[in-house]
Amino acid sequence: MSHAAATPDPKLVDSAVKTIQMLAVDAVEKANSGHPGAPLGLAAIAFELWSRELAFDPKDPHWPNRDRFVLSCGHASALLYSLLHLAGFDLPMSELEKFRQWGSKTPGHPEVHLTPGVETTTGPLGQGIANAVGMATSLKMLGARFPGDGGLFDARVFGIASDGDMMEGISGEASSLAAHLGLDNLIFFYDDNGITIDGKTELAFSEDVGKRYEAYGWYVQRIDGHDHAQIRAALDAAARQRPKGQEGRPALIVARTHIGKGAPTKQDTAHAHGEPLGAAELAATKKAIGWEHEPFFVPNEVRALFAEIAERGAARRKRWLAKRDALLARGGAEAKLYQQLFEARLPADLLDQLCAAAPAGEQATRIVSGVVQQRAAALAPALVGGSADLTPSNKTWIKDAPPIARGKFEGRNFHFGIREHAMGAFANGMSLSGAFIPYTATFLVFSDYMRPAIRLAGLSHIQTAFVFTHDSLYLGEDGPTHQPVEHLWALRAIPNVDVARPADALECAAAWAMALERSDGPTVIALTRQNTAVLTRPAGFTNAAMMRGAYTVDEADGAPEAVLIATGSEVGVAVAAKKALGARGKRLRVVSGLCWDRFERQDAAYRDALLPRGVKRCSVELGITGPWRGVVGEGGLTIGHDGFGHSAPWQVIRDKIGMTGDGVAARLRDWLA
Ligand SMILES: Cc1ncc(C[n+]2csc(CCOP(=O)(O)OP(=O)(O)O)c2C)c(N)n1
Ligand SMILES: [Mg+2]
């Protein structure tokens, strides 16, 4: 590791900090909307971190061994945009002037897919710090995978968290896991300013956060967040000179700061949090700190200082690229793995290879998914993941790969513990590392505990596979607390989230192909606990048909009189119902809606061919029916289950609710008549 950067002249430091502060408050003022308080209070910390420690190159925001900066308190976005602008990322002043406006690269909260240099989308408090834990783990895993020539990866993850981040439960889950894994490459500042929106934190928050983090196993320091000497000393201790006994731990620097620092009447008040300073207060603030410039002003010497910092980062990246290129030139296992992780990630015939691995016979889709996943893992070394303490139920363990543990990052399997909230955000952070395709696993009903992370994966175009087993009432005796009913549609309702619910082994293969190939958003895979029927595909079927998201599994004799659309375990039921209808059933087409989101993206010709206009439709899915009404339309029929479930053996539930071939056939007979 190189030395910390030399400390610039105090006058220049002062000028740089004021520049960061004033760019942020000018942006908020011009937008007449936003959060000036945190940028004012955090500028000193941010400056020291970015100028002294953070390794970045604005010319290549995605350089794999860059240090990451995570602003978990995304409401302080103006601070990040000031930094990115000054540091030379592709974020011109015109973008700061368009803060929070339509079409700008400076939205209200940082968005990773939108703004160069933003490492993750933050705004829902607590998510960022959990993302950071996933990022730090990924970097450790990369370090373990490329140990040659002194090691290729040594990047760190730095971040800032606010009171809100620390109050949210997800940060506790993630921080507990970070300490358990011994992530000494994770360094966070806690912006301990004693203020949230409602007023002083003491209204609702009285624990000693530092002590809590010490109890997790973090290295905790306490400083004045405006004292540059203290900030530097704490950073150096966390990043370079760990005191004895503090090695192998993530680091938290609890920094006492003043929200709205320098604002004569708003400093240390909740008014500094979420409203512009206003013309009078802004003028008074500038006067108080001695800033006599027009809005959006950057002194030349500050520009020059940041140019120097960027130079340093560029040189660092160049040295790293030389090392990386040497590794690639050496060839061998490390070179091949590097390419598999960062470049040619998947074989062209992935789907067919996964289909070839799909086992025959009547089995639960969670079981066959577990078999297919082994082939997926063999074909895609980027695939890593685990379960929130339901590994034996989820069947998601990658065989022949060890678990990830403190000091042991060669493996591919995680024991996330019972921490669903953090698991989702952790996986998103891993995906953002650029090297891994992470998956998570738990019961479908507990997707509720992961929903914020799944939503952010959709919003941020993050490739994460969210595996959920026990995907219906048929998990049985555990009863309604564990039985998902609205969950499939609740997940489908999130934009840019694909929900795949395979009906059999072949569809499990397709679902994994979707999850691995879809790089611009997350894929949910919903799997059954119980056996599903063996399906016989019609003549002319090709594996690729499944990738359309919906396709015919059982064709009508001639033009169909009606189309049955079923998913997962209900596809076999629909086929059985068709059979039970005898001659009448011959005129029914059964469609598997493996991934409805994908189907809706198909061209109109395909959609109209599969679901011809004017032909009646019936949906069959063991969950809420409301959203299916929009699919089946007027005169359509929806068969499912509205309301909560029941604690009973699954076959009893099935028979009681009539979700059998005969039961569905009876309803179809009435409807068709
Ligand atoms: C999950 C979540 N809940 C609520 C909010 C709305 N919100 C934005 S900032 C904030 C709290 C502000 O206090 P703090 O985190 O201490 O930030 P500071 O005002 O000190 O900058 C809240 C409740 C949010 N962004 N995320
Ligand atoms: Mg606060």
XYZ file of C-alpha atoms and ligand atoms in Angstrom:
700
model
C 0.000 0.000 0.000
C 1.303 3.444 -0.893
C 1.719 6.236 1.649
C -1.080 8.583 2.530
C -0.940 11.701 0.412
C 1.059 14.630 1.759
C -0.972 17.177 3.692
C -1.575 20.361 1.680
C -1.134 23.865 3.039
C -3.844 24.656 5.663
C -5.044 27.708 3.752
C -5.566 25.603 0.657
C -7.375 22.960 2.691
C -9.653 25.617 4.101
C -10.376 26.931 0.628
C -11.071 23.434 -0.718
C -13.483 22.636 2.097
C -15.338 25.899 1.555
C -15.526 25.203 -2.165
C -17.100 21.811 -1.524
C -19.549 23.375 0.913
C -20.515 26.307 -1.239
C -20.971 24.286 -4.447
C -23.373 22.068 -2.515
C -25.402 24.870 -0.955
C -25.443 26.829 -4.209
C -26.864 23.773 -5.972
C -29.528 23.346 -3.289
C -30.353 27.037 -3.363
C -30.693 27.133 -7.143
C -32.918 24.061 -7.104
C -34.801 25.559 -4.178
C -34.846 21.999 -2.908
C -32.443 19.588 -1.250
C -30.285 19.105 1.822
C -27.631 21.683 2.631
C -26.962 20.664 6.241
C -25.055 17.414 5.834
C -22.784 18.719 3.022
C -21.870 21.694 5.201
C -21.147 19.426 8.153
C -19.305 16.713 6.236
C -17.102 18.697 3.867
C -13.981 18.512 6.041
C -14.249 14.733 6.392
C -15.037 14.292 2.713
C -12.118 16.458 1.668
C -9.611 14.572 3.818
C -10.912 11.225 2.633
C -10.923 12.117 -1.054
C -7.633 13.982 -1.062
C -5.636 11.821 1.302
C -6.809 8.265 0.926
C -9.368 7.435 -1.747
C -7.836 5.898 -4.883
C -9.894 6.879 -7.917
C -9.339 7.888 -11.498
C -12.045 10.141 -12.929
C -11.090 9.026 -16.435
C -12.123 5.465 -15.645
C -14.827 5.373 -12.979
C -15.061 1.573 -13.244
C -11.403 0.661 -12.840
C -11.694 -2.665 -10.923
C -9.195 -1.950 -8.125
C -10.419 1.565 -7.339
C -11.380 2.397 -3.801
C -15.138 2.733 -3.409
C -16.892 5.644 -1.760
C -20.417 5.018 -0.492
C -22.538 7.918 0.680
C -25.059 5.934 2.664
C -26.929 9.103 3.629
C -27.961 9.729 0.032
C -29.835 12.894 0.952
C -26.401 14.540 1.164
C -26.062 14.006 -2.610
C -25.021 17.620 -3.215
C -21.831 16.833 -1.278
C -21.083 13.892 -3.581
C -21.792 15.898 -6.730
C -19.442 18.673 -5.534
C -16.720 16.100 -4.949
C -17.254 14.348 -8.281
C -17.207 17.633 -10.125
C -14.046 18.870 -8.418
C -12.342 15.507 -8.760
C -12.770 15.667 -12.523
C -15.456 13.067 -13.163
C -17.667 13.710 -16.163
C -19.985 15.961 -14.199
C -19.637 19.516 -15.489
C -20.721 22.565 -13.525
C -23.826 22.784 -15.702
C -24.962 19.552 -14.028
C -24.514 21.008 -10.535
C -26.598 23.939 -11.718
C -29.300 21.485 -12.767
C -29.372 19.745 -9.382
C -32.618 17.807 -8.949
C -33.929 18.841 -12.373
C -35.469 16.728 -15.122
C -32.878 14.924 -17.199
C -29.878 15.997 -15.112
C -27.098 13.726 -13.874
C -27.599 15.204 -10.418
C -30.850 13.675 -9.168
C -32.092 14.232 -5.617
C -30.355 11.091 -4.410
C -27.304 9.464 -6.049
C -28.120 6.908 -8.763
C -25.380 4.515 -9.776
C -26.488 3.878 -13.345
C -26.797 7.592 -14.050
C -23.826 9.528 -12.701
C -20.162 8.682 -13.324
C -18.386 8.043 -10.036
C -21.498 7.202 -8.048
C -20.864 3.686 -6.704
C -24.358 2.819 -5.526
C -27.844 4.245 -5.384
C -28.609 5.540 -1.914
C -31.577 7.263 -0.367
C -33.432 4.645 1.623
C -31.304 4.989 4.742
C -29.236 1.989 5.779
C -29.011 0.387 2.321
C -25.716 2.034 1.437
C -23.763 0.717 4.364
C -25.078 -2.781 3.633
C -24.054 -2.371 -0.037
C -20.618 -1.345 1.197
C -20.268 -4.553 3.210
C -20.973 -6.534 0.034
C -18.456 -4.461 -1.895
C -15.755 -4.930 0.729
C -16.401 -8.681 0.736
C -16.149 -8.784 -3.059
C -12.794 -7.038 -2.918
C -11.570 -9.559 -0.361
C -12.793 -12.368 -2.624
C -10.972 -10.836 -5.578
C -7.859 -10.519 -3.439
C -8.046 -14.222 -2.623
C -8.606 -15.174 -6.268
C -5.631 -13.228 -7.647
C -2.814 -13.648 -5.144
C -0.025 -13.846 -7.735
C 2.751 -11.236 -7.918
C 1.925 -9.776 -4.525
C -1.821 -9.701 -5.179
C -3.870 -7.834 -7.739
C -6.638 -6.453 -5.531
C -6.183 -4.347 -2.424
C -8.906 -1.717 -2.834
C -10.899 -0.511 0.140
C -14.436 0.681 0.696
C -14.964 4.020 2.415
C -18.257 5.537 3.354
C -20.285 7.959 5.368
C -23.372 7.037 7.351
C -25.759 9.362 9.177
C -27.942 9.040 12.247
C -30.709 7.649 10.075
C -28.391 4.979 8.684
C -27.475 3.998 12.208
C -31.080 3.836 13.384
C -32.178 1.572 10.541
C -32.009 -2.112 11.451
C -30.402 -3.107 8.165
C -27.161 -1.343 9.116
C -27.008 -3.441 12.276
C -27.399 -6.675 10.325
C -24.801 -5.629 7.791
C -22.343 -4.298 10.355
C -22.624 -7.464 12.408
C -21.820 -9.509 9.317
C -18.951 -7.181 8.357
C -17.273 -7.715 11.716
C -17.908 -11.446 11.592
C -16.133 -11.589 8.234
C -13.284 -9.422 9.509
C -13.568 -6.812 6.757
C -10.631 -4.563 7.603
C -10.955 -2.992 4.148
C -14.212 -1.297 5.179
C -13.930 2.152 6.757
C -16.957 4.253 7.610
C -17.444 7.672 9.110
C -20.531 8.120 11.241
C -21.849 11.660 10.908
C -22.801 12.023 14.545
C -24.487 15.421 14.325
C -27.259 14.776 16.813
C -29.929 15.970 14.381
C -32.533 14.271 12.218
C -35.669 15.635 10.581
C -37.839 15.699 13.677
C -35.200 17.515 15.724
C -32.513 16.301 18.109
C -31.691 12.599 17.865
C -32.331 12.290 21.614
C -36.049 12.378 20.753
C -35.771 8.781 19.617
C -32.181 7.545 19.869
C -30.145 7.169 23.017
C -27.734 4.292 22.609
C -23.983 4.757 22.318
C -23.412 3.860 18.665
C -19.661 3.574 19.115
C -20.080 1.038 21.908
C -22.566 -0.890 19.808
C -20.055 -1.116 16.980
C -17.324 -2.123 19.415
C -19.609 -4.919 20.536
C -20.057 -6.026 16.908
C -16.275 -6.208 16.672
C -15.425 -3.002 14.817
C -12.423 -0.784 15.447
C -14.060 2.400 16.717
C -12.505 5.848 17.007
C -14.132 9.071 18.158
C -13.173 12.440 16.732
C -14.241 16.006 16.135
C -15.340 15.862 12.498
C -14.238 19.411 11.795
C -10.696 19.036 13.130
C -8.499 18.121 10.199
C -5.664 16.763 12.307
C -8.078 14.418 14.083
C -9.696 13.324 10.822
C -6.297 12.558 9.286
C -5.060 10.694 12.323
C -8.216 8.584 12.464
C -8.088 7.842 8.740
C -4.433 6.870 8.910
C -5.060 4.618 11.883
C -8.013 2.944 10.173
C -6.444 2.577 6.743
C -2.733 2.160 7.413
C -1.548 1.885 10.984
C -3.913 -0.266 12.936
C -3.193 -0.196 16.638
C -2.375 -3.550 18.144
C -5.485 -5.594 18.774
C -7.542 -3.706 16.187
C -6.340 -5.648 13.149
C -8.809 -7.567 11.030
C -11.791 -5.390 11.846
C -13.968 -2.977 9.912
C -13.447 0.571 11.150
C -15.962 3.148 12.311
C -14.929 6.724 12.905
C -17.577 8.383 15.037
C -17.299 12.019 14.049
C -19.055 14.722 16.048
C -20.122 17.289 13.485
C -22.368 20.307 13.230
C -25.160 19.980 10.700
C -25.366 23.172 8.653
C -21.876 24.193 9.795
C -21.402 27.918 9.392
C -25.055 28.842 8.847
C -25.684 31.514 11.488
C -29.215 30.538 12.552
C -29.645 27.045 11.090
C -26.468 25.272 12.259
C -27.249 22.445 14.694
C -30.954 22.567 13.875
C -33.212 20.286 11.887
C -33.908 23.265 9.575
C -30.480 22.698 8.052
C -31.449 19.179 7.029
C -33.955 19.355 4.239
C -34.635 22.884 3.151
C -32.490 25.386 1.229
C -30.762 27.932 3.431
C -32.697 30.735 1.762
C -31.174 33.882 0.274
C -30.620 35.731 3.552
C -29.149 32.782 5.466
C -26.997 31.806 2.492
C -25.580 35.317 2.259
C -24.976 35.377 6.010
C -23.270 31.984 5.827
C -20.952 33.104 3.050
C -20.150 36.246 4.985
C -19.478 34.306 8.176
C -17.013 31.952 6.483
C -15.455 34.688 4.359
C -16.589 33.505 0.929
C -17.001 36.479 -1.371
C -17.710 34.813 -4.694
C -20.565 34.420 -7.109
C -22.488 31.102 -6.948
C -20.795 27.966 -8.319
C -17.312 29.400 -7.948
C -14.167 27.286 -7.806
C -10.863 29.018 -6.946
C -8.019 28.177 -9.327
C -5.808 26.780 -6.591
C -8.582 24.390 -5.566
C -8.985 23.227 -9.156
C -5.238 22.687 -9.314
C -5.253 20.724 -6.063
C -7.971 18.369 -7.275
C -6.198 17.969 -10.600
C -3.141 16.822 -8.667
C -5.246 14.355 -6.681
C -6.727 12.990 -9.905
C -3.232 12.692 -11.390
C -2.193 10.582 -8.442
C -5.190 8.330 -8.933
C -4.500 8.019 -12.646
C -0.903 7.007 -11.944
C -2.110 4.426 -9.486
C -4.526 3.009 -11.999
C -1.790 2.857 -14.634
C 0.474 0.884 -12.298
C -2.400 -1.455 -11.591
C -3.222 -1.924 -15.263
C 0.399 -2.857 -15.951
C 0.190 -5.479 -13.236
C -3.149 -6.721 -14.554
C -1.843 -6.910 -18.111
C 1.176 -8.859 -16.900
C -1.193 -11.299 -15.229
C -3.186 -11.690 -18.435
C 0.020 -12.113 -20.446
C 1.258 -14.852 -18.094
C -1.856 -16.831 -18.998
C -2.840 -19.767 -16.822
C -5.612 -20.115 -14.277
C -5.567 -16.565 -12.908
C -5.693 -15.025 -16.396
C -8.560 -17.283 -17.399
C -10.493 -16.529 -14.234
C -9.936 -12.802 -14.655
C -11.506 -12.957 -18.081
C -14.386 -15.053 -16.849
C -15.121 -12.601 -14.042
C -14.642 -9.331 -15.876
C -15.023 -10.031 -19.588
C -16.428 -13.103 -21.348
C -18.590 -14.078 -18.476
C -20.820 -16.800 -19.945
C -20.667 -19.471 -22.644
C -22.766 -18.761 -25.737
C -24.708 -22.009 -25.342
C -25.470 -21.438 -21.668
C -29.184 -22.236 -21.951
C -28.665 -25.545 -23.723
C -25.938 -26.580 -21.305
C -28.186 -25.815 -18.342
C -31.096 -27.641 -19.972
C -28.844 -30.647 -20.505
C -28.141 -30.637 -16.772
C -31.841 -30.538 -15.854
C -32.780 -33.854 -14.223
C -35.818 -35.832 -15.359
C -38.639 -37.066 -13.173
C -41.181 -35.663 -10.766
C -39.395 -33.467 -8.260
C -39.705 -30.174 -6.434
C -38.367 -27.281 -8.466
C -36.132 -26.251 -5.548
C -34.420 -29.634 -5.870
C -33.945 -29.502 -9.628
C -32.916 -25.866 -9.423
C -30.214 -26.933 -7.000
C -28.973 -29.457 -9.567
C -29.067 -26.976 -12.446
C -27.316 -24.414 -10.278
C -24.303 -26.708 -9.974
C -23.873 -26.593 -13.732
C -24.455 -22.845 -13.705
C -21.731 -22.474 -11.092
C -19.349 -24.585 -13.165
C -20.002 -22.496 -16.276
C -19.970 -19.120 -14.527
C -17.269 -18.701 -11.882
C -18.821 -15.270 -11.239
C -21.785 -16.963 -9.552
C -21.507 -16.755 -5.761
C -24.094 -16.535 -3.033
C -25.913 -18.122 -0.180
C -28.923 -18.351 2.018
C -30.210 -16.599 5.105
C -29.900 -19.720 7.260
C -32.147 -21.866 5.079
C -29.459 -23.599 3.053
C -30.888 -27.114 3.524
C -34.339 -25.889 2.441
C -33.268 -23.596 -0.382
C -30.843 -26.118 -1.947
C -28.571 -23.315 -3.085
C -25.172 -24.536 -1.891
C -22.480 -24.661 -4.576
C -20.893 -28.066 -4.117
C -17.114 -28.319 -4.280
C -16.745 -24.720 -3.086
C -15.962 -23.804 0.504
C -17.906 -21.249 2.530
C -16.708 -17.672 2.842
C -15.447 -16.910 6.337
C -13.111 -14.523 8.157
C -9.749 -14.744 6.420
C -11.139 -17.320 3.966
C -12.374 -15.601 0.854
C -11.528 -18.199 -1.804
C -14.958 -19.778 -1.532
C -18.317 -19.117 -3.193
C -20.878 -19.942 -0.511
C -22.173 -17.536 2.099
C -23.766 -18.163 5.428
C -25.659 -14.877 5.607
C -27.201 -15.725 8.951
C -30.791 -14.692 9.559
C -30.288 -11.267 8.015
C -32.534 -10.989 4.960
C -32.548 -7.182 4.854
C -28.775 -7.005 4.755
C -28.449 -10.053 2.497
C -30.308 -8.328 -0.326
C -28.318 -5.110 -0.076
C -25.078 -7.036 0.433
C -25.716 -8.941 -2.800
C -26.393 -5.689 -4.651
C -23.058 -4.368 -3.392
C -21.350 -7.532 -4.581
C -22.871 -7.169 -8.001
C -21.659 -3.571 -8.160
C -18.124 -4.891 -7.626
C -18.256 -5.699 -11.329
C -16.875 -9.189 -10.922
C -19.568 -11.331 -9.357
C -23.097 -12.424 -10.119
C -24.494 -12.878 -6.642
C -27.559 -14.821 -5.573
C -29.452 -14.860 -2.311
C -31.926 -17.387 -0.951
C -34.719 -17.629 1.576
C -38.461 -18.458 1.618
C -40.620 -16.433 -0.778
C -42.681 -14.980 2.055
C -39.551 -13.331 3.450
C -39.010 -11.418 0.232
C -40.886 -8.801 2.256
C -37.715 -8.402 4.320
C -35.665 -7.901 1.167
C -38.026 -5.757 -0.804
C -36.108 -2.476 -0.433
C -32.971 -4.105 -1.819
C -34.861 -5.843 -4.627
C -36.472 -2.549 -5.551
C -33.099 -0.802 -5.564
C -31.657 -3.581 -7.727
C -34.424 -2.909 -10.231
C -33.973 0.851 -10.052
C -30.189 0.686 -10.312
C -30.061 -1.986 -13.049
C -28.127 -4.335 -10.780
C -27.716 -7.992 -11.736
C -28.630 -9.992 -8.676
C -30.426 -13.355 -8.572
C -32.934 -13.547 -5.749
C -33.860 -17.193 -5.189
C -36.994 -17.892 -3.163
C -38.229 -21.364 -2.357
C -41.479 -22.485 -0.679
C -43.280 -20.324 -3.194
C -46.924 -20.975 -2.299
C -49.457 -22.197 0.253
C -48.026 -25.632 -0.446
C -45.260 -25.194 2.074
C -48.078 -26.472 4.227
C -47.923 -26.942 7.949
C -45.917 -23.813 8.735
C -49.137 -21.977 8.029
C -50.115 -18.487 6.914
C -47.133 -16.672 8.479
C -44.947 -18.589 6.062
C -47.278 -18.859 3.086
C -46.747 -16.330 0.300
C -49.942 -15.202 -1.365
C -49.424 -11.734 -2.790
C -45.659 -12.022 -3.144
C -45.298 -13.061 -6.781
C -47.320 -10.087 -7.928
C -45.778 -7.800 -5.348
C -42.401 -8.592 -6.903
C -43.667 -8.427 -10.491
C -45.019 -4.993 -9.614
C -41.509 -3.612 -9.113
C -40.258 -2.111 -12.386
C -37.259 -3.815 -13.983
C -37.511 -6.865 -11.708
C -38.071 -10.124 -13.592
C -39.914 -12.858 -11.716
C -39.410 -16.399 -12.989
C -41.540 -19.193 -11.556
C -40.432 -22.455 -13.176
C -42.861 -25.327 -13.649
C -40.290 -28.107 -13.963
C -36.594 -28.872 -14.340
C -36.313 -27.527 -17.864
C -37.862 -24.252 -16.812
C -35.472 -24.123 -13.851
C -32.663 -24.261 -16.388
C -34.262 -21.410 -18.321
C -34.747 -19.388 -15.134
C -31.063 -19.706 -14.268
C -30.118 -18.769 -17.827
C -32.279 -15.672 -17.488
C -30.700 -14.754 -14.163
C -27.169 -15.200 -15.507
C -27.694 -13.502 -18.847
C -29.763 -10.534 -17.715
C -27.127 -8.026 -16.721
C -29.252 -4.887 -16.467
C -31.571 -5.872 -13.653
C -32.368 -8.493 -11.050
C -34.115 -11.808 -11.579
C -36.270 -13.494 -8.978
C -36.495 -17.294 -9.137
C -39.500 -18.708 -7.258
C -39.340 -22.421 -6.503
C -41.637 -25.018 -5.014
C -41.145 -27.016 -1.889
C -43.266 -29.878 -3.250
C -43.020 -32.038 -6.348
C -44.388 -30.674 -9.592
C -45.790 -32.634 -12.529
C -43.600 -33.819 -15.394
C -44.470 -31.809 -18.502
C -44.388 -33.113 -22.075
C -43.505 -30.345 -24.508
C -45.286 -30.138 -27.876
C -43.567 -31.048 -31.159
C -41.290 -28.302 -32.391
C -40.484 -27.065 -28.899
C -37.022 -25.591 -28.484
C -35.334 -24.521 -25.262
C -35.177 -20.976 -26.578
C -38.988 -20.791 -26.475
C -38.826 -20.564 -22.691
C -36.703 -17.434 -22.892
C -39.726 -15.614 -24.324
C -41.118 -15.692 -20.790
C -44.353 -17.430 -21.818
C -44.921 -20.173 -24.370
C -47.248 -23.033 -25.250
C -46.693 -26.207 -23.254
C -49.821 -27.994 -24.440
C -51.364 -26.956 -27.747
C -55.025 -26.971 -28.730
C -56.315 -29.149 -31.529
C -56.890 -26.449 -34.126
C -57.675 -22.853 -33.267
C -57.901 -22.529 -29.475
C -61.250 -21.776 -27.885
C -59.536 -20.551 -24.748
C -56.027 -20.157 -23.347
C -55.058 -21.286 -19.871
C -52.132 -19.312 -18.484
C -50.481 -21.062 -15.567
C -47.204 -20.665 -13.703
C -44.939 -22.931 -11.666
C -46.700 -25.761 -9.874
C -50.000 -24.818 -11.516
C -48.838 -25.543 -15.061
C -49.176 -29.261 -14.401
C -52.593 -28.648 -12.853
C -53.751 -26.761 -15.950
C -52.560 -29.584 -18.185
C -54.386 -32.105 -15.961
C -57.559 -30.000 -16.050
C -57.414 -29.909 -19.821
C -57.142 -33.681 -19.896
C -59.999 -34.046 -17.389
C -62.229 -32.027 -19.702
C -61.974 -34.746 -22.349
C -63.117 -33.689 -25.816
C -63.876 -30.190 -24.567
C -60.304 -29.811 -23.409
C -58.904 -30.500 -26.864
C -59.679 -26.939 -27.827
C -57.674 -25.432 -24.972
C -54.129 -24.113 -25.196
C -52.027 -24.243 -22.045
C -49.407 -21.551 -21.741
C -46.671 -21.522 -19.132
C -46.108 -18.013 -17.835
C -42.603 -18.769 -16.664
C -41.567 -15.111 -16.513
C -44.414 -12.728 -17.190
C -42.220 -9.629 -17.101
C -40.140 -11.037 -19.936
C -43.223 -12.028 -21.912
C -44.514 -8.468 -21.718
C -41.312 -7.270 -23.380
C -41.839 -9.533 -26.414
C -42.963 -8.037 -29.685
C -46.675 -7.667 -30.356
C -46.649 -10.382 -33.013
C -45.422 -12.986 -30.527
C -47.767 -11.848 -27.771
C -50.771 -11.825 -30.092
C -49.900 -15.229 -31.481
C -49.637 -16.756 -28.025
C -52.703 -15.007 -26.606
C -54.873 -14.382 -29.674
C -57.251 -11.457 -29.471
C -60.845 -12.436 -28.850
C -59.909 -15.829 -27.403
C -60.964 -16.308 -23.777
C -58.252 -16.499 -21.132
C -58.009 -18.117 -17.746
C -55.138 -17.732 -15.277
C -54.113 -20.450 -12.853
C -51.661 -19.454 -10.153
C -51.738 -20.218 -6.447
C -51.718 -16.629 -5.229
C -53.784 -13.459 -5.423
C -55.886 -13.178 -8.543
C -56.471 -9.418 -8.822
C -53.548 -8.563 -11.103
C -54.333 -11.532 -13.370
C -57.684 -9.908 -14.142
C -55.830 -7.378 -16.239
C -54.300 -10.245 -18.215
C -57.426 -12.336 -18.749
C -59.624 -9.301 -19.433
C -63.377 -9.086 -19.487
C -65.030 -12.472 -19.491
C -61.790 -14.047 -18.366
C -61.448 -16.368 -15.398
C -58.849 -16.215 -12.635
C -58.117 -19.251 -10.491
C -55.880 -18.722 -7.483
C -56.151 -17.892 -3.818
C -57.118 -14.567 -2.280
C -56.654 -14.131 1.449
C -54.153 -15.739 3.766
C -53.326 -19.416 3.902
C -53.872 -22.306 6.275
C -51.718 -24.520 8.405
C -52.180 -28.042 7.061
C -50.447 -30.702 4.981
C -50.083 -29.336 1.464
C -52.203 -32.009 -0.171
C -55.070 -31.133 2.200
C -54.756 -27.461 1.279
C -54.703 -28.384 -2.395
C -57.854 -30.466 -2.141
C -59.707 -27.960 0.069
C -59.091 -25.104 -2.339
C -59.731 -27.260 -5.372
C -56.395 -26.665 -7.068
C -56.458 -30.086 -8.730
C -56.984 -31.184 -12.309
C -60.591 -32.092 -11.538
C -61.228 -29.016 -9.422
C -59.957 -26.649 -12.078
C -61.748 -28.617 -14.810
C -65.043 -28.144 -12.978
C -64.567 -24.391 -12.926
C -63.539 -24.346 -16.561
C -66.589 -26.352 -17.584
C -68.928 -23.713 -16.101
C -66.909 -20.874 -17.562
C -66.688 -22.351 -21.042
C -70.397 -23.120 -21.106
C -35.590 4.305 5.015
C -35.751 5.786 5.033
N -36.664 6.324 5.868
C -36.871 7.657 5.881
C -36.171 8.468 5.059
C -36.461 9.973 5.033
N -35.327 10.681 5.625
C -34.385 11.255 4.856
S -33.107 11.844 5.780
C -33.848 11.358 7.203
C -33.183 11.545 8.523
C -32.212 12.633 8.564
O -31.376 12.498 9.682
P -29.890 11.994 9.529
O -29.867 10.661 8.962
O -29.276 12.180 10.863
O -29.260 12.975 8.474
P -28.829 14.483 8.711
O -30.085 15.279 8.803
O -28.046 14.514 9.957
O -28.060 14.806 7.506
C -35.068 10.762 6.956
C -35.972 10.267 8.012
C -35.218 7.878 4.204
N -34.492 8.578 3.360
N -35.018 6.539 4.238
Mg -28.064 13.506 11.730
